[in-house]
Tab-separated table of C-alpha atoms in Angstrom:
chain	number	residue	atom	x	y	z
A	1	MET	CA	41.447	-14.907	-45.384
A	2	PRO	CA	43.155	-15.134	-41.962
A	3	ILE	CA	43.237	-12.032	-39.781
A	4	LEU	CA	46.401	-11.571	-37.720
A	5	LEU	CA	46.012	-8.989	-34.973
A	6	PHE	CA	49.077	-7.971	-32.973
A	7	LEU	CA	48.363	-6.463	-29.563
A	8	ILE	CA	51.553	-4.789	-28.347
A	9	ASP	CA	52.098	-3.804	-24.714
A	10	THR	CA	53.075	-0.116	-24.832
A	11	SER	CA	53.077	0.447	-21.073
A	12	ALA	CA	56.103	2.203	-19.549
A	13	SER	CA	57.533	-1.074	-18.242
A	14	MET	CA	58.261	-2.134	-21.847
A	15	ASN	CA	61.197	0.332	-21.743
A	16	GLN	CA	63.149	-2.098	-19.528
A	17	ARG	CA	66.254	-3.471	-21.214
A	18	THR	CA	67.697	-6.936	-21.623
A	19	ASP	CA	71.332	-7.894	-21.034
A	20	LEU	CA	72.013	-6.935	-24.688
A	21	GLY	CA	70.765	-3.396	-24.101
A	22	THR	CA	67.630	-3.827	-26.233
A	23	SER	CA	64.293	-2.639	-24.825
A	24	TYR	CA	61.365	-5.034	-24.535
A	25	LEU	CA	59.414	-2.856	-26.965
A	26	ASP	CA	62.169	-3.178	-29.579
A	27	ILE	CA	62.145	-6.942	-29.072
A	28	ALA	CA	58.367	-6.936	-29.591
A	29	LYS	CA	58.717	-4.969	-32.834
A	30	GLY	CA	61.414	-7.336	-34.068
A	31	ALA	CA	59.225	-10.334	-33.184
A	32	VAL	CA	56.373	-9.005	-35.324
A	33	GLU	CA	58.723	-8.411	-38.264
A	34	LEU	CA	60.200	-11.911	-37.956
A	35	PHE	CA	56.724	-13.447	-37.756
A	36	LEU	CA	55.752	-11.710	-41.013
A	37	LYS	CA	58.878	-13.069	-42.737
A	38	LEU	CA	58.213	-16.606	-41.503
A	39	ARG	CA	54.563	-16.403	-42.502
A	40	ALA	CA	55.478	-15.122	-45.995
A	41	ARG	CA	56.987	-18.534	-46.793
A	42	ASP	CA	53.443	-19.914	-47.080
A	43	PRO	CA	51.729	-18.999	-50.395
A	44	ALA	CA	48.426	-18.790	-48.478
A	45	SER	CA	49.779	-15.724	-46.632
A	46	ARG	CA	48.954	-13.537	-49.644
A	47	GLY	CA	45.385	-13.338	-48.342
A	48	ASP	CA	46.358	-12.335	-44.787
A	49	ARG	CA	45.063	-9.145	-43.191
A	50	TYR	CA	47.198	-7.535	-40.463
A	51	MET	CA	45.977	-5.341	-37.611
A	52	LEU	CA	47.859	-3.497	-34.887
A	53	VAL	CA	46.482	-2.534	-31.458
A	54	THR	CA	48.263	-1.078	-28.402
A	55	TYR	CA	47.488	-0.385	-24.727
A	56	ASP	CA	46.521	3.241	-25.453
A	57	GLU	CA	43.020	4.460	-24.585
A	58	PRO	CA	40.371	3.561	-27.200
A	59	PRO	CA	39.943	4.523	-29.992
A	60	TYR	CA	43.611	5.659	-30.170
A	61	CYS	CA	44.766	2.110	-29.401
A	62	ILE	CA	43.866	0.996	-32.945
A	63	LYS	CA	46.904	1.792	-35.074
A	64	ALA	CA	45.957	-0.366	-38.069
A	65	GLY	CA	42.447	-1.768	-38.488
A	66	TRP	CA	40.099	-2.685	-41.328
A	67	LYS	CA	40.889	0.329	-43.520
A	68	GLU	CA	44.681	0.585	-43.180
A	69	ASN	CA	47.005	-1.147	-45.644
A	70	HIS	CA	50.175	-3.124	-44.930
A	71	ALA	CA	52.436	-0.088	-45.384
A	72	THR	CA	50.491	1.769	-42.686
A	73	PHE	CA	50.757	-1.272	-40.411
A	74	MET	CA	54.564	-1.354	-40.750
A	75	ASN	CA	54.928	2.395	-40.271
A	76	GLU	CA	52.750	2.405	-37.142
A	77	LEU	CA	54.701	-0.552	-35.751
A	78	LYS	CA	57.984	1.286	-36.270
A	79	ASN	CA	56.716	4.405	-34.466
A	80	LEU	CA	55.348	2.732	-31.321
A	81	GLN	CA	56.450	4.293	-28.008
A	82	ALA	CA	56.209	2.791	-24.512
A	83	SER	CA	54.434	4.954	-21.929
A	84	GLY	CA	51.381	4.717	-19.716
A	85	LEU	CA	49.649	1.886	-17.854
A	86	THR	CA	49.256	-1.883	-18.329
A	87	THR	CA	45.566	-1.786	-19.306
A	88	LEU	CA	45.474	-5.307	-20.748
A	89	GLY	CA	41.756	-5.915	-20.130
A	90	GLN	CA	40.645	-2.810	-22.025
A	91	ALA	CA	43.156	-3.500	-24.811
A	92	LEU	CA	41.834	-7.044	-25.281
A	93	ARG	CA	38.254	-5.789	-25.325
A	94	SER	CA	39.175	-3.218	-27.985
A	95	SER	CA	40.896	-5.949	-30.027
A	96	PHE	CA	37.899	-8.284	-29.961
A	97	ASP	CA	35.519	-5.408	-30.732
A	98	LEU	CA	37.667	-4.494	-33.723
A	99	LEU	CA	37.511	-8.060	-35.040
A	100	ASN	CA	33.763	-8.261	-34.451
A	101	LEU	CA	32.973	-4.894	-36.037
A	102	ASN	CA	31.358	-6.263	-39.208
A	103	ARG	CA	30.095	-9.663	-38.049
A	104	LEU	CA	26.488	-8.650	-37.362
A	105	ILE	CA	26.194	-6.963	-40.765
A	106	SER	CA	27.746	-9.912	-42.617
A	107	GLY	CA	25.564	-12.421	-40.728
A	108	ILE	CA	28.576	-14.654	-40.178
A	109	ASP	CA	27.424	-15.720	-36.694
A	110	ASN	CA	23.978	-16.772	-37.970
A	111	TYR	CA	22.324	-16.237	-34.581
A	112	GLY	CA	19.331	-18.494	-33.982
A	113	GLN	CA	19.921	-20.427	-37.215
A	114	GLY	CA	22.559	-22.927	-36.118
A	115	ARG	CA	26.332	-22.464	-36.279
A	116	ASN	CA	27.956	-22.962	-39.658
A	117	PRO	CA	31.660	-23.870	-39.357
A	118	PHE	CA	32.100	-22.905	-43.018
A	119	PHE	CA	31.051	-19.286	-42.266
A	120	LEU	CA	34.156	-17.982	-40.503
A	121	GLU	CA	36.820	-15.288	-40.280
A	122	PRO	CA	39.778	-17.196	-38.793
A	123	SER	CA	41.630	-14.776	-36.516
A	124	ILE	CA	44.805	-15.091	-34.484
A	125	LEU	CA	45.475	-12.492	-31.777
A	126	ILE	CA	49.120	-12.343	-30.725
A	127	THR	CA	49.860	-10.163	-27.742
A	128	ILE	CA	53.445	-9.373	-26.751
A	129	THR	CA	53.835	-8.172	-23.184
A	130	ASP	CA	56.214	-8.231	-20.231
A	131	GLY	CA	53.573	-9.787	-17.969
A	132	ASN	CA	53.872	-7.081	-15.313
A	133	LYS	CA	51.101	-6.192	-12.865
A	134	LEU	CA	47.900	-4.953	-14.488
A	135	THR	CA	47.357	-1.296	-13.724
A	136	SER	CA	44.671	1.337	-14.161
A	137	THR	CA	44.301	4.938	-13.087
A	138	ALA	CA	42.620	3.668	-9.900
A	139	SER	CA	44.581	0.608	-8.778
A	140	VAL	CA	46.910	-2.331	-9.363
A	141	GLN	CA	45.000	-5.522	-10.260
A	142	GLU	CA	45.897	-9.149	-9.653
A	143	GLU	CA	43.330	-10.602	-12.066
A	144	LEU	CA	42.497	-9.871	-15.687
A	145	HIS	CA	39.076	-8.271	-16.196
A	146	LEU	CA	37.657	-7.277	-19.568
A	147	PRO	CA	35.038	-4.497	-19.667
A	148	LEU	CA	31.625	-6.171	-19.890
A	149	ASN	CA	29.881	-3.662	-22.095
A	150	SER	CA	30.578	-3.331	-25.790
A	151	PRO	CA	29.290	-0.583	-28.107
A	152	LEU	CA	28.807	-3.091	-30.924
A	153	PRO	CA	25.199	-3.949	-31.869
A	154	GLY	CA	24.550	-7.657	-31.353
A	155	SER	CA	27.393	-8.164	-28.864
A	156	GLU	CA	24.806	-9.166	-26.249
A	157	LEU	CA	24.043	-12.301	-28.300
A	158	THR	CA	27.378	-13.909	-27.309
A	159	LYS	CA	28.310	-14.365	-23.654
A	160	GLU	CA	32.045	-13.854	-24.202
A	161	PRO	CA	33.823	-11.019	-26.072
A	162	PHE	CA	35.466	-13.447	-28.534
A	163	ARG	CA	34.029	-15.833	-31.148
A	164	TRP	CA	34.750	-19.474	-31.978
A	165	ASP	CA	37.104	-18.597	-34.861
A	166	GLN	CA	39.266	-16.223	-32.745
A	167	ARG	CA	42.197	-17.534	-30.678
A	168	LEU	CA	44.527	-15.588	-28.385
A	169	PHE	CA	48.241	-16.327	-27.990
A	170	ALA	CA	50.596	-14.439	-25.673
A	171	LEU	CA	54.357	-14.020	-25.857
A	172	VAL	CA	55.290	-13.015	-22.306
A	173	LEU	CA	58.814	-11.585	-22.309
A	174	ARG	CA	60.919	-12.684	-19.318
A	175	LEU	CA	64.366	-11.923	-20.720
A	176	PRO	CA	66.905	-11.093	-17.982
A	177	GLY	CA	68.562	-7.719	-17.634
A	178	VAL	CA	71.847	-9.405	-16.709
A	179	ALA	CA	73.561	-12.122	-18.730
A	180	SER	CA	72.911	-15.564	-17.285
A	181	THR	CA	75.755	-17.973	-16.523
A	182	GLU	CA	73.378	-20.953	-16.529
A	183	PRO	CA	73.330	-23.087	-19.705
A	184	GLU	CA	70.186	-22.554	-21.757
A	185	GLN	CA	67.727	-25.438	-21.490
A	186	LEU	CA	66.378	-26.820	-24.741
A	187	GLY	CA	62.907	-28.239	-25.314
A	188	SER	CA	59.367	-26.928	-25.496
A	189	VAL	CA	58.543	-23.457	-24.212
A	190	PRO	CA	56.385	-23.529	-21.035
A	191	SER	CA	53.246	-21.486	-20.507
A	192	ASP	CA	53.558	-18.303	-18.482
A	193	GLU	CA	52.011	-17.842	-15.048
A	194	SER	CA	50.691	-14.338	-15.637
A	195	ALA	CA	47.037	-13.248	-15.701
A	196	ILE	CA	46.706	-13.585	-19.482
A	197	THR	CA	47.372	-17.338	-19.624
A	198	GLN	CA	43.858	-18.384	-18.607
A	199	MET	CA	42.345	-16.015	-21.179
A	200	CYS	CA	44.493	-17.589	-23.887
A	201	GLU	CA	43.417	-21.095	-22.930
A	202	VAL	CA	39.730	-20.141	-22.831
A	203	THR	CA	39.899	-19.027	-26.472
A	204	GLY	CA	41.717	-22.189	-27.579
A	205	GLY	CA	45.172	-20.544	-27.610
A	206	ARG	CA	48.063	-20.531	-25.127
A	207	SER	CA	50.796	-18.363	-23.602
A	208	TYR	CA	54.582	-18.727	-23.896
A	209	CYS	CA	57.085	-17.816	-21.188
A	210	VAL	CA	59.970	-16.357	-23.246
A	211	ARG	CA	63.326	-16.228	-21.424
A	212	THR	CA	65.799	-16.062	-24.323
A	213	GLN	CA	65.963	-14.893	-27.927
A	214	ARG	CA	66.203	-18.509	-29.040
A	215	MET	CA	62.970	-19.297	-27.199
A	216	LEU	CA	61.323	-16.286	-28.851
A	217	ASN	CA	62.311	-17.520	-32.312
A	218	GLN	CA	61.035	-20.987	-31.404
A	219	CYS	CA	57.694	-19.508	-30.321
A	220	LEU	CA	57.328	-17.531	-33.547
A	221	GLU	CA	57.972	-20.670	-35.597
A	222	SER	CA	55.259	-22.385	-33.550
A	223	LEU	CA	52.805	-19.495	-33.953
A	224	VAL	CA	53.157	-19.492	-37.729
A	225	GLN	CA	51.924	-23.101	-37.670
A	226	LYS	CA	48.895	-22.000	-35.622
A	227	VAL	CA	47.532	-19.911	-38.499
A	228	GLN	CA	44.830	-22.417	-39.430
A	229	SER	CA	41.310	-22.034	-40.743
A	230	GLY	CA	39.016	-23.523	-38.134
A	231	VAL	CA	36.666	-23.068	-35.190
A	232	VAL	CA	36.988	-24.111	-31.534
A	233	ILE	CA	34.492	-26.586	-30.051
A	234	ASN	CA	34.040	-28.003	-26.540
A	235	PHE	CA	33.746	-31.789	-26.843
A	236	GLU	CA	32.158	-33.350	-23.734
A	237	LYS	CA	31.463	-37.030	-23.082
A	238	THR	CA	27.903	-38.063	-22.235
A	239	GLY	CA	26.997	-41.462	-20.783
A	240	PRO	CA	29.375	-44.257	-19.737
A	241	ASP	CA	32.874	-44.902	-21.026
A	242	PRO	CA	33.174	-47.445	-23.834
A	243	LEU	CA	34.241	-51.010	-23.271
A	244	PRO	CA	37.876	-51.546	-24.218
A	245	VAL	CA	37.913	-53.094	-27.678
A	246	GLY	CA	37.413	-56.847	-27.378
A	247	GLU	CA	35.917	-56.850	-23.860
A	248	ASP	CA	32.387	-58.074	-23.062
A	249	THR	CA	29.820	-56.989	-20.484
A	250	LEU	CA	31.014	-59.435	-17.823
A	251	MET	CA	34.530	-58.014	-17.991
A	252	GLU	CA	33.026	-54.534	-17.763
A	253	LEU	CA	31.501	-55.398	-14.368
A	254	CYS	CA	34.901	-56.583	-13.132
A	255	ARG	CA	36.764	-53.414	-14.050
A	256	PRO	CA	38.217	-51.389	-11.128
A	257	SER	CA	36.032	-48.434	-10.133
A	258	ASN	CA	38.898	-45.959	-10.531
A	259	LEU	CA	38.721	-46.505	-14.303
A	260	PHE	CA	35.421	-44.612	-14.247
A	261	ALA	CA	37.039	-41.431	-12.901
A	262	ALA	CA	37.271	-38.347	-15.111
A	263	GLN	CA	39.845	-38.760	-17.868
A	264	PRO	CA	41.508	-36.023	-19.982
A	265	TRP	CA	39.706	-37.247	-23.119
A	266	HIS	CA	36.271	-36.798	-21.477
A	267	SER	CA	36.423	-33.041	-22.066
A	268	CYS	CA	38.480	-31.372	-24.793
A	269	HIS	CA	38.526	-27.774	-25.966
A	270	LYS	CA	39.967	-27.957	-29.463
A	271	LEU	CA	39.916	-26.691	-33.025
A	272	ILE	CA	38.240	-28.404	-35.941
A	273	TYR	CA	39.993	-27.567	-39.202
A	274	VAL	CA	37.778	-25.953	-41.834
A	275	ARG	CA	39.652	-26.431	-45.097
A	276	PRO	CA	39.025	-24.066	-48.021
A	277	ASN	CA	37.781	-25.543	-51.270
A	278	SER	CA	40.743	-26.267	-53.566
A	279	LYS	CA	39.048	-24.574	-56.545
A	280	THR	CA	37.392	-21.525	-54.978
A	281	GLY	CA	39.667	-21.002	-51.955
A	282	VAL	CA	36.519	-20.646	-49.795
A	283	PRO	CA	35.204	-23.275	-47.329
A	284	VAL	CA	32.086	-25.089	-48.514
A	285	GLY	CA	29.557	-26.786	-46.265
A	286	HIS	CA	25.922	-27.802	-45.982
A	287	TRP	CA	24.843	-28.503	-42.407
A	288	PRO	CA	24.984	-26.386	-39.218
A	289	ILE	CA	25.852	-27.416	-35.695
A	290	PRO	CA	22.508	-27.009	-33.885
A	291	GLU	CA	21.706	-24.260	-31.400
A	292	SER	CA	21.402	-25.222	-27.718
A	293	PHE	CA	17.774	-24.043	-27.588
A	294	TRP	CA	14.550	-24.620	-29.535
A	295	PRO	CA	13.624	-21.378	-31.371
A	296	GLU	CA	9.990	-20.727	-30.474
A	297	GLN	CA	8.122	-18.063	-32.453
A	298	ASN	CA	7.051	-16.263	-29.270
A	299	LEU	CA	10.590	-15.840	-27.894
A	300	PRO	CA	10.966	-12.134	-26.953
A	301	SER	CA	14.676	-12.292	-27.863
A	302	LEU	CA	17.342	-14.829	-28.733
A	303	PRO	CA	19.138	-16.280	-25.698
A	304	PRO	CA	22.858	-15.446	-25.694
A	305	ARG	CA	25.081	-18.319	-26.812
A	306	THR	CA	28.525	-19.316	-25.598
A	307	SER	CA	31.376	-18.583	-27.997
A	308	HIS	CA	32.240	-22.269	-28.291
A	309	PRO	CA	29.404	-24.780	-28.786
A	310	VAL	CA	29.311	-27.723	-26.396
A	311	VAL	CA	29.163	-30.876	-28.512
A	312	ARG	CA	28.463	-34.020	-26.488
A	313	PHE	CA	29.609	-37.410	-27.754
A	314	SER	CA	28.244	-40.804	-26.777
A	315	CYS	CA	30.736	-43.668	-26.545
A	316	VAL	CA	28.269	-46.242	-27.887
A	317	ASP	CA	29.764	-47.759	-31.048
A	318	CYS	CA	27.525	-47.135	-34.067
A	319	GLU	CA	27.697	-47.858	-37.773
A	320	PRO	CA	28.788	-44.783	-39.790
A	321	MET	CA	25.863	-43.756	-41.971
A	322	VAL	CA	26.053	-42.071	-45.365
A	323	ILE	CA	23.951	-42.532	-48.456
A	324	ASP	CA	25.172	-41.871	-51.940
A	325	LYS	CA	24.611	-38.335	-53.279
A	326	LEU	CA	23.267	-36.847	-50.011
A	327	PRO	CA	25.847	-34.252	-48.904
A	328	PHE	CA	27.630	-34.313	-45.559
A	329	ASP	CA	30.425	-32.194	-44.070
A	330	LYS	CA	33.710	-33.564	-42.738
A	331	TYR	CA	36.116	-31.721	-40.414
A	332	GLU	CA	39.402	-32.986	-39.002
A	333	LEU	CA	39.923	-32.522	-35.254
A	334	GLU	CA	43.058	-30.897	-33.873
A	335	PRO	CA	45.154	-33.517	-32.004
A	336	SER	CA	44.043	-33.883	-28.386
A	337	PRO	CA	43.605	-36.535	-25.660
A	338	LEU	CA	40.228	-37.325	-27.277
A	339	THR	CA	41.661	-37.975	-30.754
A	340	GLN	CA	44.489	-39.996	-29.220
A	341	TYR	CA	42.033	-42.164	-27.289
A	342	ILE	CA	39.851	-42.808	-30.344
A	343	LEU	CA	42.847	-43.664	-32.535
A	344	GLU	CA	44.282	-46.031	-29.911
A	345	ARG	CA	41.034	-48.030	-30.021
A	346	LYS	CA	41.822	-48.859	-33.681
A	347	SER	CA	38.164	-49.014	-34.702
A	348	PRO	CA	37.940	-47.089	-37.984
A	349	HIS	CA	34.677	-48.801	-38.971
A	350	THR	CA	32.611	-47.611	-36.001
A	351	CYS	CA	31.694	-44.107	-34.847
A	352	TRP	CA	30.430	-42.150	-31.829
A	353	GLN	CA	27.329	-40.003	-32.315
A	354	VAL	CA	27.374	-36.301	-31.339
A	355	PHE	CA	24.610	-34.155	-29.831
A	356	VAL	CA	23.896	-30.601	-28.650
A	357	THR	CA	21.908	-30.518	-25.413
A	358	SER	CA	18.485	-28.771	-25.642
A	359	SER	CA	18.631	-28.591	-29.449
A	360	SER	CA	15.407	-30.629	-29.607
A	361	LYS	CA	11.927	-29.754	-28.403
A	362	TYR	CA	11.241	-33.310	-27.264
A	363	ASN	CA	14.556	-34.684	-26.050
A	364	GLU	CA	16.869	-33.062	-23.481
A	365	LEU	CA	20.070	-34.450	-24.999
A	366	GLY	CA	18.852	-33.664	-28.501
A	367	TYR	CA	19.057	-35.934	-31.525
A	368	PRO	CA	22.357	-36.842	-33.215
A	369	PHE	CA	23.560	-34.428	-35.892
A	370	GLY	CA	26.727	-36.319	-36.846
A	371	TYR	CA	29.484	-38.485	-35.450
A	372	LEU	CA	33.168	-38.762	-34.562
A	373	LYS	CA	35.112	-41.358	-36.500
A	374	ALA	CA	38.760	-42.348	-36.919
A	375	SER	CA	40.060	-42.222	-40.480
A	376	THR	CA	40.528	-45.599	-42.161
A	377	THR	CA	44.305	-45.088	-41.976
A	378	LEU	CA	44.075	-44.241	-38.236
A	379	THR	CA	45.985	-40.985	-38.766
A	380	CYS	CA	43.304	-38.540	-37.584
A	381	VAL	CA	39.765	-38.236	-36.202
A	382	ASN	CA	37.019	-36.491	-38.172
A	383	LEU	CA	33.748	-34.871	-37.187
A	384	PHE	CA	31.057	-35.753	-39.719
A	385	VAL	CA	28.180	-33.244	-39.720
A	386	MET	CA	24.948	-34.643	-41.137
A	387	PRO	CA	21.264	-33.652	-41.303
A	388	TYR	CA	19.725	-33.366	-37.844
A	389	ASN	CA	18.475	-36.733	-36.545
A	390	TYR	CA	20.114	-38.414	-39.545
A	391	PRO	CA	19.608	-42.012	-38.249
A	392	VAL	CA	15.890	-41.511	-38.986
A	393	LEU	CA	16.159	-39.491	-42.215
A	394	LEU	CA	18.717	-41.574	-44.111
A	395	PRO	CA	16.813	-44.904	-43.981
A	396	LEU	CA	13.649	-43.054	-45.034
A	397	LEU	CA	15.370	-41.614	-48.099
A	398	ASP	CA	16.889	-44.975	-48.904
A	399	ASP	CA	13.435	-46.615	-48.760
A	400	LEU	CA	11.927	-43.840	-50.883
A	401	PHE	CA	13.994	-45.040	-53.842
A	402	LYS	CA	14.690	-48.703	-53.237
A	403	VAL	CA	11.321	-49.747	-51.804
A	404	HIS	CA	8.751	-47.165	-52.867
A	405	LYS	CA	10.284	-46.112	-56.199
A	406	LEU	CA	9.456	-42.458	-55.442
A	407	LYS	CA	5.804	-43.331	-54.717
A	408	PRO	CA	5.695	-43.385	-50.914
A	409	ASN	CA	2.796	-45.034	-49.112
A	410	LEU	CA	0.882	-43.610	-46.139
A	411	LYS	CA	3.169	-45.277	-43.581
A	412	TRP	CA	6.276	-43.668	-45.145
A	413	ARG	CA	4.590	-40.247	-45.244
A	414	GLN	CA	3.621	-40.495	-41.591
A	415	ALA	CA	7.161	-41.506	-40.654
A	416	PHE	CA	8.561	-38.574	-42.629
A	417	ASP	CA	6.107	-36.157	-40.993
A	418	SER	CA	7.167	-37.461	-37.580
A	419	TYR	CA	10.800	-36.872	-38.530
A	420	LEU	CA	10.107	-33.271	-39.601
A	421	LYS	CA	8.600	-32.549	-36.176
A	422	THR	CA	11.948	-33.376	-34.533
A	423	LEU	CA	13.754	-30.926	-36.817
A	424	PRO	CA	14.660	-27.434	-35.513
A	425	PRO	CA	12.926	-24.925	-37.825
A	426	TYR	CA	16.198	-23.523	-39.205
A	427	TYR	CA	17.024	-26.938	-40.699
A	428	LEU	CA	13.878	-27.113	-42.831
A	429	ILE	CA	14.996	-25.036	-45.827
A	430	VAL	CA	18.460	-26.585	-46.158
A	431	CYS	CA	17.056	-30.069	-45.519
A	432	ILE	CA	14.360	-29.724	-48.194
A	433	PHE	CA	16.912	-28.254	-50.611
A	434	CYS	CA	19.388	-31.104	-50.108
A	435	VAL	CA	16.630	-33.748	-50.327
A	436	CYS	CA	15.406	-32.210	-53.585
A	437	ILE	CA	18.941	-32.366	-54.999
A	438	TYR	CA	19.215	-35.957	-53.804
A	439	VAL	CA	15.955	-36.883	-55.556
A	440	TYR	CA	16.923	-35.037	-58.740
A	441	VAL	CA	20.381	-36.662	-58.939
A	442	ASN	CA	18.977	-40.126	-58.331
A	443	CYS	CA	16.340	-39.679	-61.020
A	444	ASN	CA	18.861	-38.680	-63.707
């Protein structure tokens, strides 16, 4: 069920008028109403939850939250007035706190137990502002600062105020007060240069510099397409670049050194789509993305995690591994320089393993928990999430049936015990459960 939170700038500067005589605040209200109409075209919108937050002081900034219905949302939107300061930092903090209100109780973040992409509350924050200077009762600010402290229990367990399933988009209104004689330029809408742009990009969203009504409509059409179920991940390359397909080691040594410089695909900050099950309407999954620490029993407290996990990929071509009836999870990556690079290699039968640094007790890089692979049709790239250290587990399970006929010898047992020692403790229950299902299915 997507959550759509609208953060409306209600500072006094939103009373400024365009060349048509309409105030910026009225344009913001109209933009929200048009977004709702565009979104209503999608049957999936029936499960949407809408929230409304303004730049007022908390808690009065929350006009429609978890308890208010859609009628209240529309009524509060209609009655908004522009007065006061441009307290964007506090307003954003209040918005994220509102979204995170129930997460600790629901256990959705699963702290210390690995990150489950299939446990999520996909949220889109859309702020509509004029991009003016940020102000407070004490000063005018050049940079955006969010209050560090949050009253929410458990907020100290995440370094940032947002979570990996929450993205921020900003419509920055730059409509002129006097009619322009210049012809309107068509094409994509550029990002804005105001303080909020960097915050948008950090969350996996973006800003739009809106100069005309046509551009505003174009942005709203784009934003409707952004309502996707998914989580944001930082993909980072580890180790050397791959050989171009068809080249050998000798040619590698002859390549110009500038080809080893940082490339856009080396580091990508993108969404993985988490599709709901077609029958239940709820995402289904089995395996977590590992934590970036080994959970010792004597830890006084859990170390805070970053909102977006850093998943490192090795460019060494490997054989994709799956065995029949052992579950795995598959997530499509949002298009990016990384997906483009992998698809251009046209190697749908090889994969690149993925790791989380410090997830293992014995290996700094950690052991592979899955891989990136182009689809056989070369239309997209998927992240396959497997059991932790799957290159060791899968051959063991295969041998258990094909070689040992469910009667493992001492050597197999020792190898399996060694594998279990590499496994973060939070994998044990789900791993044993899935192995038991695998054994049961193969015996019947």
